[in-house]
PDB file of N, CA and C in Angstrom:
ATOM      1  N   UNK A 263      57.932  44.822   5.290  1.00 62.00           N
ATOM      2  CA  UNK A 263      57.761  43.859   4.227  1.00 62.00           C
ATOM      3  C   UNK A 263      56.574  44.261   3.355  1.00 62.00           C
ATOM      4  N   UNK A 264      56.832  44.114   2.031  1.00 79.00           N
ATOM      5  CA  UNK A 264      55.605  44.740   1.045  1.00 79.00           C
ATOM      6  C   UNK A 264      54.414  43.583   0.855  1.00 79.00           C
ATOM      7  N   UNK A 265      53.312  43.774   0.942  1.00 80.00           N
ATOM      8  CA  UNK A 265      51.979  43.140   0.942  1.00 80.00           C
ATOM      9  C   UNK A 265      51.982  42.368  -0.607  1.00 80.00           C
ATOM     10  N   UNK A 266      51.780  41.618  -0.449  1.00 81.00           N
ATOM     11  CA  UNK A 266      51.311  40.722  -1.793  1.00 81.00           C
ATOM     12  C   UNK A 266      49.527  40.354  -1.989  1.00 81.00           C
ATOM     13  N   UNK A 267      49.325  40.522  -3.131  1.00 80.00           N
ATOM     14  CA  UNK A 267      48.182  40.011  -3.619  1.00 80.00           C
ATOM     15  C   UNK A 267      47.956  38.385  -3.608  1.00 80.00           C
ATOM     16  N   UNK A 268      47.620  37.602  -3.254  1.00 81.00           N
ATOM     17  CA  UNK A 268      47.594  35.970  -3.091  1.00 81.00           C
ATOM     18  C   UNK A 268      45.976  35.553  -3.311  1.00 81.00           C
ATOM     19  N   UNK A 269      45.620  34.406  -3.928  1.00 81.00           N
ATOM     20  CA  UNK A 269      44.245  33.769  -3.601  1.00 81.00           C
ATOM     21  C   UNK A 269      44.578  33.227  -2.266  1.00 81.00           C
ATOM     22  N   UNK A 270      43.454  33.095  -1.503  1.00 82.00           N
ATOM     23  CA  UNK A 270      43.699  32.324  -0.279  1.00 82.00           C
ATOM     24  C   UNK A 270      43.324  31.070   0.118  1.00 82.00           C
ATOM     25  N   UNK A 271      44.424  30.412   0.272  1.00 80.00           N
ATOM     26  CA  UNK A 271      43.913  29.003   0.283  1.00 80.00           C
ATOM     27  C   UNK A 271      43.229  28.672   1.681  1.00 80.00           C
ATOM     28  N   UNK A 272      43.095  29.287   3.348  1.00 82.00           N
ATOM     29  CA  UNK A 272      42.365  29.409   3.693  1.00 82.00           C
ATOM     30  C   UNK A 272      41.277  30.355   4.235  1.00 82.00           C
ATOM     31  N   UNK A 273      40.716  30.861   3.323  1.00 78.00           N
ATOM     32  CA  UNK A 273      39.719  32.084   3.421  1.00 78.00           C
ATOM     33  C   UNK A 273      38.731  31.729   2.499  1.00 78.00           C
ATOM     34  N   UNK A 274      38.595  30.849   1.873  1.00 77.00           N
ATOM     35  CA  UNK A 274      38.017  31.049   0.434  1.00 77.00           C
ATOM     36  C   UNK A 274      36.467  30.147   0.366  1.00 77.00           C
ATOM     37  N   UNK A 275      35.556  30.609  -0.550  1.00 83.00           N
ATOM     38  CA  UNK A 275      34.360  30.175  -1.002  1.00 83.00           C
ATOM     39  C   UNK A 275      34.667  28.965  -2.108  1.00 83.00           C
ATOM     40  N   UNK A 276      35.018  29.955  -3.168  1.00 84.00           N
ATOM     41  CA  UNK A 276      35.068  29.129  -4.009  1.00 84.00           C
ATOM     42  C   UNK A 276      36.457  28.948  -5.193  1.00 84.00           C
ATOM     43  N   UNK A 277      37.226  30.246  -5.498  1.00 84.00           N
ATOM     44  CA  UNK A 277      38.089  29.767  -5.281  1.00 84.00           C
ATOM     45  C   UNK A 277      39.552  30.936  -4.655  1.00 84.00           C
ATOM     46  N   UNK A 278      39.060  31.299  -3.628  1.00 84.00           N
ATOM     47  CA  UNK A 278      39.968  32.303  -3.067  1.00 84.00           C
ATOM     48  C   UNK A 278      40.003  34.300  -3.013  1.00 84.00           C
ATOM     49  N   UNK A 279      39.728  34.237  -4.241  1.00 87.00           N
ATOM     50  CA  UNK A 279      39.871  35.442  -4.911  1.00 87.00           C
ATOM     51  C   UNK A 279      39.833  36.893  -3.447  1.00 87.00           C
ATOM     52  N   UNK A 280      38.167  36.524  -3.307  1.00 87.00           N
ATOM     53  CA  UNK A 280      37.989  37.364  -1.785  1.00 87.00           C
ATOM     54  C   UNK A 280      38.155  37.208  -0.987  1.00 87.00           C
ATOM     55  N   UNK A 281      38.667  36.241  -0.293  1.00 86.00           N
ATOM     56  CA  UNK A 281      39.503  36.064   1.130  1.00 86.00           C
ATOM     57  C   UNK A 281      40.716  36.410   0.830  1.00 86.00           C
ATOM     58  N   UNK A 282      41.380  36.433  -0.207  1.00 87.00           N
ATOM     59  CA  UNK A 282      42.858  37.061  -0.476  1.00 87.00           C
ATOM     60  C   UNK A 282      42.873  38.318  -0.807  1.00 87.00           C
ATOM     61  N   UNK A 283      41.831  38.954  -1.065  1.00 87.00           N
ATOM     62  CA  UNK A 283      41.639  40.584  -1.947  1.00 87.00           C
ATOM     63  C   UNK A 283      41.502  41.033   0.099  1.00 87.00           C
ATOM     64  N   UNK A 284      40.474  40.300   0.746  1.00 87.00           N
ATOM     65  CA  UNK A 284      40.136  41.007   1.786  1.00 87.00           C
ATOM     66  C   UNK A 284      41.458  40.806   2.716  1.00 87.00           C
ATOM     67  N   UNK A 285      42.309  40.034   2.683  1.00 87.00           N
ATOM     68  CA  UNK A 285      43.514  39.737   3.425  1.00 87.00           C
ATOM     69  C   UNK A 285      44.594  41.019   2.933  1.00 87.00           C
ATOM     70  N   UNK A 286      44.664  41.507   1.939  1.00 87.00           N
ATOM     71  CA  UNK A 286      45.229  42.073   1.554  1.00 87.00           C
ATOM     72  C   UNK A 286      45.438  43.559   1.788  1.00 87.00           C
ATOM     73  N   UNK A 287      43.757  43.516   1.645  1.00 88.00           N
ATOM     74  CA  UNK A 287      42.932  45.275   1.999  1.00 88.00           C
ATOM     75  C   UNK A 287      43.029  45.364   3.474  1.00 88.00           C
ATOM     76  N   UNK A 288      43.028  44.949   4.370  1.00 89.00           N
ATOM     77  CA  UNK A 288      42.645  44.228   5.641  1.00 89.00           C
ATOM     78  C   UNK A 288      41.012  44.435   6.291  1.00 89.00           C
ATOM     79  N   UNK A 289      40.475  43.895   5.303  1.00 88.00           N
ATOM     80  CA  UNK A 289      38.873  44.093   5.602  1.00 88.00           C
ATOM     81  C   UNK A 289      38.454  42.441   6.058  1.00 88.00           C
ATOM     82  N   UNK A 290      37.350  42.354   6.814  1.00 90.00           N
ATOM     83  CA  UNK A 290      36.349  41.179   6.585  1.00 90.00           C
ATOM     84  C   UNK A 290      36.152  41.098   5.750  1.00 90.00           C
ATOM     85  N   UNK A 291      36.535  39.266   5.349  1.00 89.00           N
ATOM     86  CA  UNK A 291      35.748  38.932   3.869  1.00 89.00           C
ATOM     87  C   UNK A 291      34.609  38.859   3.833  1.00 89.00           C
ATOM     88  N   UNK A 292      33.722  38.549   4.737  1.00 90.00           N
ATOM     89  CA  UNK A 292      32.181  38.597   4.711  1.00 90.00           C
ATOM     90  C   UNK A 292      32.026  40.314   3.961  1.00 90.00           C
ATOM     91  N   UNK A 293      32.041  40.926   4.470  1.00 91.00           N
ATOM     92  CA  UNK A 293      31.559  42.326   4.046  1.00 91.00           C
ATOM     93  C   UNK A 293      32.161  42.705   2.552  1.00 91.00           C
ATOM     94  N   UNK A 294      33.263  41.959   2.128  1.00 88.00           N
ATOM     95  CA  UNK A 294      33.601  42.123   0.958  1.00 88.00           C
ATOM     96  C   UNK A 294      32.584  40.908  -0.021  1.00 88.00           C
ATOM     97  N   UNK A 295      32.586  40.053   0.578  1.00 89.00           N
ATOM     98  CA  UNK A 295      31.508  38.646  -0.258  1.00 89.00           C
ATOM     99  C   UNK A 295      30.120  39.566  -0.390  1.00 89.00           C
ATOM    100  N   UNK A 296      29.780  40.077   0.746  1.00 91.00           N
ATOM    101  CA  UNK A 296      28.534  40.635   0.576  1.00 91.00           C
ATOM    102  C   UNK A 296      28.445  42.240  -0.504  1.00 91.00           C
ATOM    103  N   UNK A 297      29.824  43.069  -0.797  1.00 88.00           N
ATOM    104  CA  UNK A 297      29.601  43.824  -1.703  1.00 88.00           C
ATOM    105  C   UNK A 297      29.665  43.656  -2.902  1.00 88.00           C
ATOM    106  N   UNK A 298      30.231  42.094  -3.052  1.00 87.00           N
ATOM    107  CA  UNK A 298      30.460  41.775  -4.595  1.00 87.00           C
ATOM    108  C   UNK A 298      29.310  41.352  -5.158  1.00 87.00           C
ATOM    109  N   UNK A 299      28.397  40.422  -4.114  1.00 87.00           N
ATOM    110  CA  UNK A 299      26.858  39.831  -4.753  1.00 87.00           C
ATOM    111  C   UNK A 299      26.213  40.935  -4.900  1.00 87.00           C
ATOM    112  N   UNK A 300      26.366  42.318  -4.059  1.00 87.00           N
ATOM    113  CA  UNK A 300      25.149  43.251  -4.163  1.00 87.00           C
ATOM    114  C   UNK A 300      25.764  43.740  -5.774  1.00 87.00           C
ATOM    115  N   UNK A 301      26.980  44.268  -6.490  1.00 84.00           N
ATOM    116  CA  UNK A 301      27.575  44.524  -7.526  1.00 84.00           C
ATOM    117  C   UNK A 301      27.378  43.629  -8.780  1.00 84.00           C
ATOM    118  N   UNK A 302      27.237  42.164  -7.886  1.00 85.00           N
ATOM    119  CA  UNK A 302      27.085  41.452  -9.205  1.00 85.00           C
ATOM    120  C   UNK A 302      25.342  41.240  -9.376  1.00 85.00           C
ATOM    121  N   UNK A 303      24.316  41.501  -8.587  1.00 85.00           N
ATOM    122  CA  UNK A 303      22.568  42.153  -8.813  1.00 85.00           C
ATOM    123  C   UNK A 303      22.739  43.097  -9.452  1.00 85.00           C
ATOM    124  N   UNK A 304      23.145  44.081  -9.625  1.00 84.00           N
ATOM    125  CA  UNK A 304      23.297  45.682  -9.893  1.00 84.00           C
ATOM    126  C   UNK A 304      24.042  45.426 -11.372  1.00 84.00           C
ATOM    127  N   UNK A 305      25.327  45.129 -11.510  1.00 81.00           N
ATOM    128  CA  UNK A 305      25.467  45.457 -12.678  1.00 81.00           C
ATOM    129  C   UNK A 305      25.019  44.201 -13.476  1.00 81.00           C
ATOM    130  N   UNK A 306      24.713  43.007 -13.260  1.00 76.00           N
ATOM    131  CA  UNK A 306      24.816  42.356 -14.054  1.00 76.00           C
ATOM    132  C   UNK A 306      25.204  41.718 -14.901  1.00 76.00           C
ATOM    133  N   UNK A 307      26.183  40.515 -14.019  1.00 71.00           N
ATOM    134  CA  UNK A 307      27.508  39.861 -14.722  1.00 71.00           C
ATOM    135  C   UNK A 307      28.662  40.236 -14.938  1.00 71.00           C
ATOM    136  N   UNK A 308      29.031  41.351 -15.211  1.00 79.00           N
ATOM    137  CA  UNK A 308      30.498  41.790 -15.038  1.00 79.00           C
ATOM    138  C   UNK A 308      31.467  41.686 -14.173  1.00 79.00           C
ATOM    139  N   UNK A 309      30.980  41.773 -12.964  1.00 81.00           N
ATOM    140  CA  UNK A 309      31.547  41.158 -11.711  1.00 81.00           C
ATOM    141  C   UNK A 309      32.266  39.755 -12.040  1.00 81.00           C
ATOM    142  N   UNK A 310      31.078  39.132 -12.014  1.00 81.00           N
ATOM    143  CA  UNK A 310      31.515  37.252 -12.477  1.00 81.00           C
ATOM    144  C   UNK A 310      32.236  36.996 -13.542  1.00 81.00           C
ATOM    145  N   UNK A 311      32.599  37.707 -14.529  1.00 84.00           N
ATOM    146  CA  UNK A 311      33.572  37.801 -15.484  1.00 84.00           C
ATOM    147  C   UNK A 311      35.029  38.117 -15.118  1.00 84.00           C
ATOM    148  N   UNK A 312      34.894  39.165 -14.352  1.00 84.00           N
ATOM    149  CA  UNK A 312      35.983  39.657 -13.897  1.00 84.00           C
ATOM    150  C   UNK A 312      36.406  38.925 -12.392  1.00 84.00           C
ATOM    151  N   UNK A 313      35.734  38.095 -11.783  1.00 85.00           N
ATOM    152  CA  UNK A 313      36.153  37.409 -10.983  1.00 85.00           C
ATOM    153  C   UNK A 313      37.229  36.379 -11.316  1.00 85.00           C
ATOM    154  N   UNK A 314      36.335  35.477 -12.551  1.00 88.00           N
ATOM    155  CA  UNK A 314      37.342  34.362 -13.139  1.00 88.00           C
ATOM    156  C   UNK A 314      38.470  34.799 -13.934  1.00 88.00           C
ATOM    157  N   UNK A 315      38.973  36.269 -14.141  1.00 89.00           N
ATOM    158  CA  UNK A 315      39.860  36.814 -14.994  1.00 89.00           C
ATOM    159  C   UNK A 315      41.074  36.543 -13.451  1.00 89.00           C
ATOM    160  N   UNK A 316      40.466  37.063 -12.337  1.00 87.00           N
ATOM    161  CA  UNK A 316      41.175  37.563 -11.023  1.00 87.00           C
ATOM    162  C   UNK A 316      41.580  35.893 -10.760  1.00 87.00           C
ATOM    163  N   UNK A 317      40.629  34.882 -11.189  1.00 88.00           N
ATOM    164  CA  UNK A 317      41.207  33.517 -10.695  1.00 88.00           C
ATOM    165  C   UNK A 317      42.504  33.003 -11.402  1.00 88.00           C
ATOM    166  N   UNK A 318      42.615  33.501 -12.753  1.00 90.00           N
ATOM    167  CA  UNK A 318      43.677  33.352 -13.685  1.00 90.00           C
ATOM    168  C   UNK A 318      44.878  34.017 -13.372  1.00 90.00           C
ATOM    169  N   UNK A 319      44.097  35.213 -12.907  1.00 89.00           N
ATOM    170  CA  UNK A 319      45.867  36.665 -13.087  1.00 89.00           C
ATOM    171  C   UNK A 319      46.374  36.179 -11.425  1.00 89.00           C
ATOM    172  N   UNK A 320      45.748  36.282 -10.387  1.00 84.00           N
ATOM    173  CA  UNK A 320      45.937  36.081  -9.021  1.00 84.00           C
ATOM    174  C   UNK A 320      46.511  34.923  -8.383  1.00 84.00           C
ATOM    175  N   UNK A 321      48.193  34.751  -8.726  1.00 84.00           N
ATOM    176  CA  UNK A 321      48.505  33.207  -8.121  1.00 84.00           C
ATOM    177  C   UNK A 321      47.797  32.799  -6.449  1.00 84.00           C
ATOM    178  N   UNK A 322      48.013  31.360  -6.103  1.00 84.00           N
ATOM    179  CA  UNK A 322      47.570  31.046  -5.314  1.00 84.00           C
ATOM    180  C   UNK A 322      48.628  31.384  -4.109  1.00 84.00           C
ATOM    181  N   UNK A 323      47.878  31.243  -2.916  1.00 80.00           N
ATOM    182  CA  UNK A 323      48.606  31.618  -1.594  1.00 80.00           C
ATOM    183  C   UNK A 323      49.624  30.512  -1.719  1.00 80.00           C
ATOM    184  N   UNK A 324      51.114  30.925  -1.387  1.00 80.00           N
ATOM    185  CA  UNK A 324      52.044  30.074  -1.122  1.00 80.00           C
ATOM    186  C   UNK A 324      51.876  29.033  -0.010  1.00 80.00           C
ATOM    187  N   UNK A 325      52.395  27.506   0.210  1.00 77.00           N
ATOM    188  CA  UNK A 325      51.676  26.572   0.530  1.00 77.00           C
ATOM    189  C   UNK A 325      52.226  27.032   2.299  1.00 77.00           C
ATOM    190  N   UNK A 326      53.564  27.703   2.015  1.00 69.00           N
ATOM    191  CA  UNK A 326      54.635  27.358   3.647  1.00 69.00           C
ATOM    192  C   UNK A 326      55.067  29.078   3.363  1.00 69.00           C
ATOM    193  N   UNK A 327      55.534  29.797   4.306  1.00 63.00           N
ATOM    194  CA  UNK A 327      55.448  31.014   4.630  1.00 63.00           C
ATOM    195  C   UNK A 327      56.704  31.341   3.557  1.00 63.00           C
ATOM    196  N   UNK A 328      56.688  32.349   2.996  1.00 61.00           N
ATOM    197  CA  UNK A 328      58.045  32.894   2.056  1.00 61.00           C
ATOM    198  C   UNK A 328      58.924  31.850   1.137  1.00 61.00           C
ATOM    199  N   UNK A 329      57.347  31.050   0.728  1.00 56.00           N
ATOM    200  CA  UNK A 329      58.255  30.019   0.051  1.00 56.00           C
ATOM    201  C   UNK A 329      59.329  28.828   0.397  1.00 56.00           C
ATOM    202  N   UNK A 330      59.126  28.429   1.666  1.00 61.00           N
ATOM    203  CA  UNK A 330      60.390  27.727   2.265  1.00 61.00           C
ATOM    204  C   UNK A 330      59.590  26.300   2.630  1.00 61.00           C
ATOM    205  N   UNK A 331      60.141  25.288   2.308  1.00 59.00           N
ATOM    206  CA  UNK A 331      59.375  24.128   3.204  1.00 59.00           C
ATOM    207  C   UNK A 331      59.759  24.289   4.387  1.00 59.00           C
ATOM    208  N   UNK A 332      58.860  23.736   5.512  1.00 57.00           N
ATOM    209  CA  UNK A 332      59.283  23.513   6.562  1.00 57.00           C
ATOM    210  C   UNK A 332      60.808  22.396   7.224  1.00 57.00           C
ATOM    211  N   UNK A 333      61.497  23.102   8.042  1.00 60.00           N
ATOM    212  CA  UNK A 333      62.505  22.493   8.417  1.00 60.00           C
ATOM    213  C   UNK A 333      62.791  21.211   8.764  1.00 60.00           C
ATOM    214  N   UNK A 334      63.774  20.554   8.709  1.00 60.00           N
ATOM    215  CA  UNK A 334      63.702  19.059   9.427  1.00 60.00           C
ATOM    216  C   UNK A 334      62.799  18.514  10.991  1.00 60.00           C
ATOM    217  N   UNK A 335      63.857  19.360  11.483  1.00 58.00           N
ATOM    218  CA  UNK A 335      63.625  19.413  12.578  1.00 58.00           C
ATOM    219  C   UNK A 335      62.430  20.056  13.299  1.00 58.00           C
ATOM    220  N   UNK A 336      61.580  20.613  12.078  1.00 54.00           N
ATOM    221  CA  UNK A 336      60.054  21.387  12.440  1.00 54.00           C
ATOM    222  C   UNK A 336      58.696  20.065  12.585  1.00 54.00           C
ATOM    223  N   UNK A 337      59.426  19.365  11.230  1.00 55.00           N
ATOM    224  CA  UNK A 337      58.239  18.477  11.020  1.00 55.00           C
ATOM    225  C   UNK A 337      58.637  16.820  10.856  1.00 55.00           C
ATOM    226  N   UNK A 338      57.645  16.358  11.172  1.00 54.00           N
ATOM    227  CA  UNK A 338      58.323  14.840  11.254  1.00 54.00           C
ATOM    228  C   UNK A 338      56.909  14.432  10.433  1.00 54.00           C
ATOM    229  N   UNK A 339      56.910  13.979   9.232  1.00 58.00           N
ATOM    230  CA  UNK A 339      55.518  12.915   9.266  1.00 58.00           C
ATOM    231  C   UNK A 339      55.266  11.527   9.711  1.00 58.00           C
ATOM    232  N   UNK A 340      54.091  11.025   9.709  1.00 62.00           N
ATOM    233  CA  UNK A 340      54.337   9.956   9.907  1.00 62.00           C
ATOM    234  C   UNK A 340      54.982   8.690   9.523  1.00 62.00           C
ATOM    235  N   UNK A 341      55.401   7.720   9.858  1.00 59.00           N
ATOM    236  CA  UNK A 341      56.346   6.979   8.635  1.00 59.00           C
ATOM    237  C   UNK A 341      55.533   5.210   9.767  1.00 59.00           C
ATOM    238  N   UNK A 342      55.141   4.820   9.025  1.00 60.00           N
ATOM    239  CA  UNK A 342      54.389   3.864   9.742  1.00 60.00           C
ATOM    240  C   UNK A 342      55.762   2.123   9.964  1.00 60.00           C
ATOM    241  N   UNK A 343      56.453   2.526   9.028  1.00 62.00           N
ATOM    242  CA  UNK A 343      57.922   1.506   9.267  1.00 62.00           C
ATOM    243  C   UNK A 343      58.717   1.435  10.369  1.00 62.00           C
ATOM    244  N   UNK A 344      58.607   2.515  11.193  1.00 56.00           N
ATOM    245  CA  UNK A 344      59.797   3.180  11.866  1.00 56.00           C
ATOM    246  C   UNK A 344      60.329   1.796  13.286  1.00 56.00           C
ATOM    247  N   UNK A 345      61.563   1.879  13.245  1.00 54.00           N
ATOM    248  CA  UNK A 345      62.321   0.656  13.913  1.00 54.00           C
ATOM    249  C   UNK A 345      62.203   0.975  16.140  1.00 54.00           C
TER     250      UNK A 345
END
């Protein structure tokens, strides 16, 4: 199955970008969080520009695996009426 690029809805700081870049690469996101702050000292803002470009272009992680809700018979919520 081919790897997709995703924000991650659980990996994320603030809003995904590197927990989904590092899910992807298969690195720790810590070590990726920590090369982007040292990049964004060093060059000076470009980083942070190009982060919020990556928040725009980079859809979000799908909510249920391959797009599918979960099955009937997977999930029941609660229903506080019930006879």
């Amino acid at each position: 199955m081919k790897k997709k690029l995703y924000r991650s809805r659980s990996n994320k700081v603030l809003c995904g970008v590197l927990g989904g870049l590092a899910d992807y690469l298969d690195m720790d996101a810590t070590i990726l969080r920590v090369i982007y702050v040292l990049l964004s000292i060093f060059i000076l803002g470009s980083p942070i520009i190009l982060y919020f470009i990556f928040v725009l272009i980079i859809p979000q992680e799908p909510e249920y695996p391959d797009n599918q809700p979960p099955q009937p018979g997977n999930y029941e919520p609660y229903n506080e009426n019930r006879d």
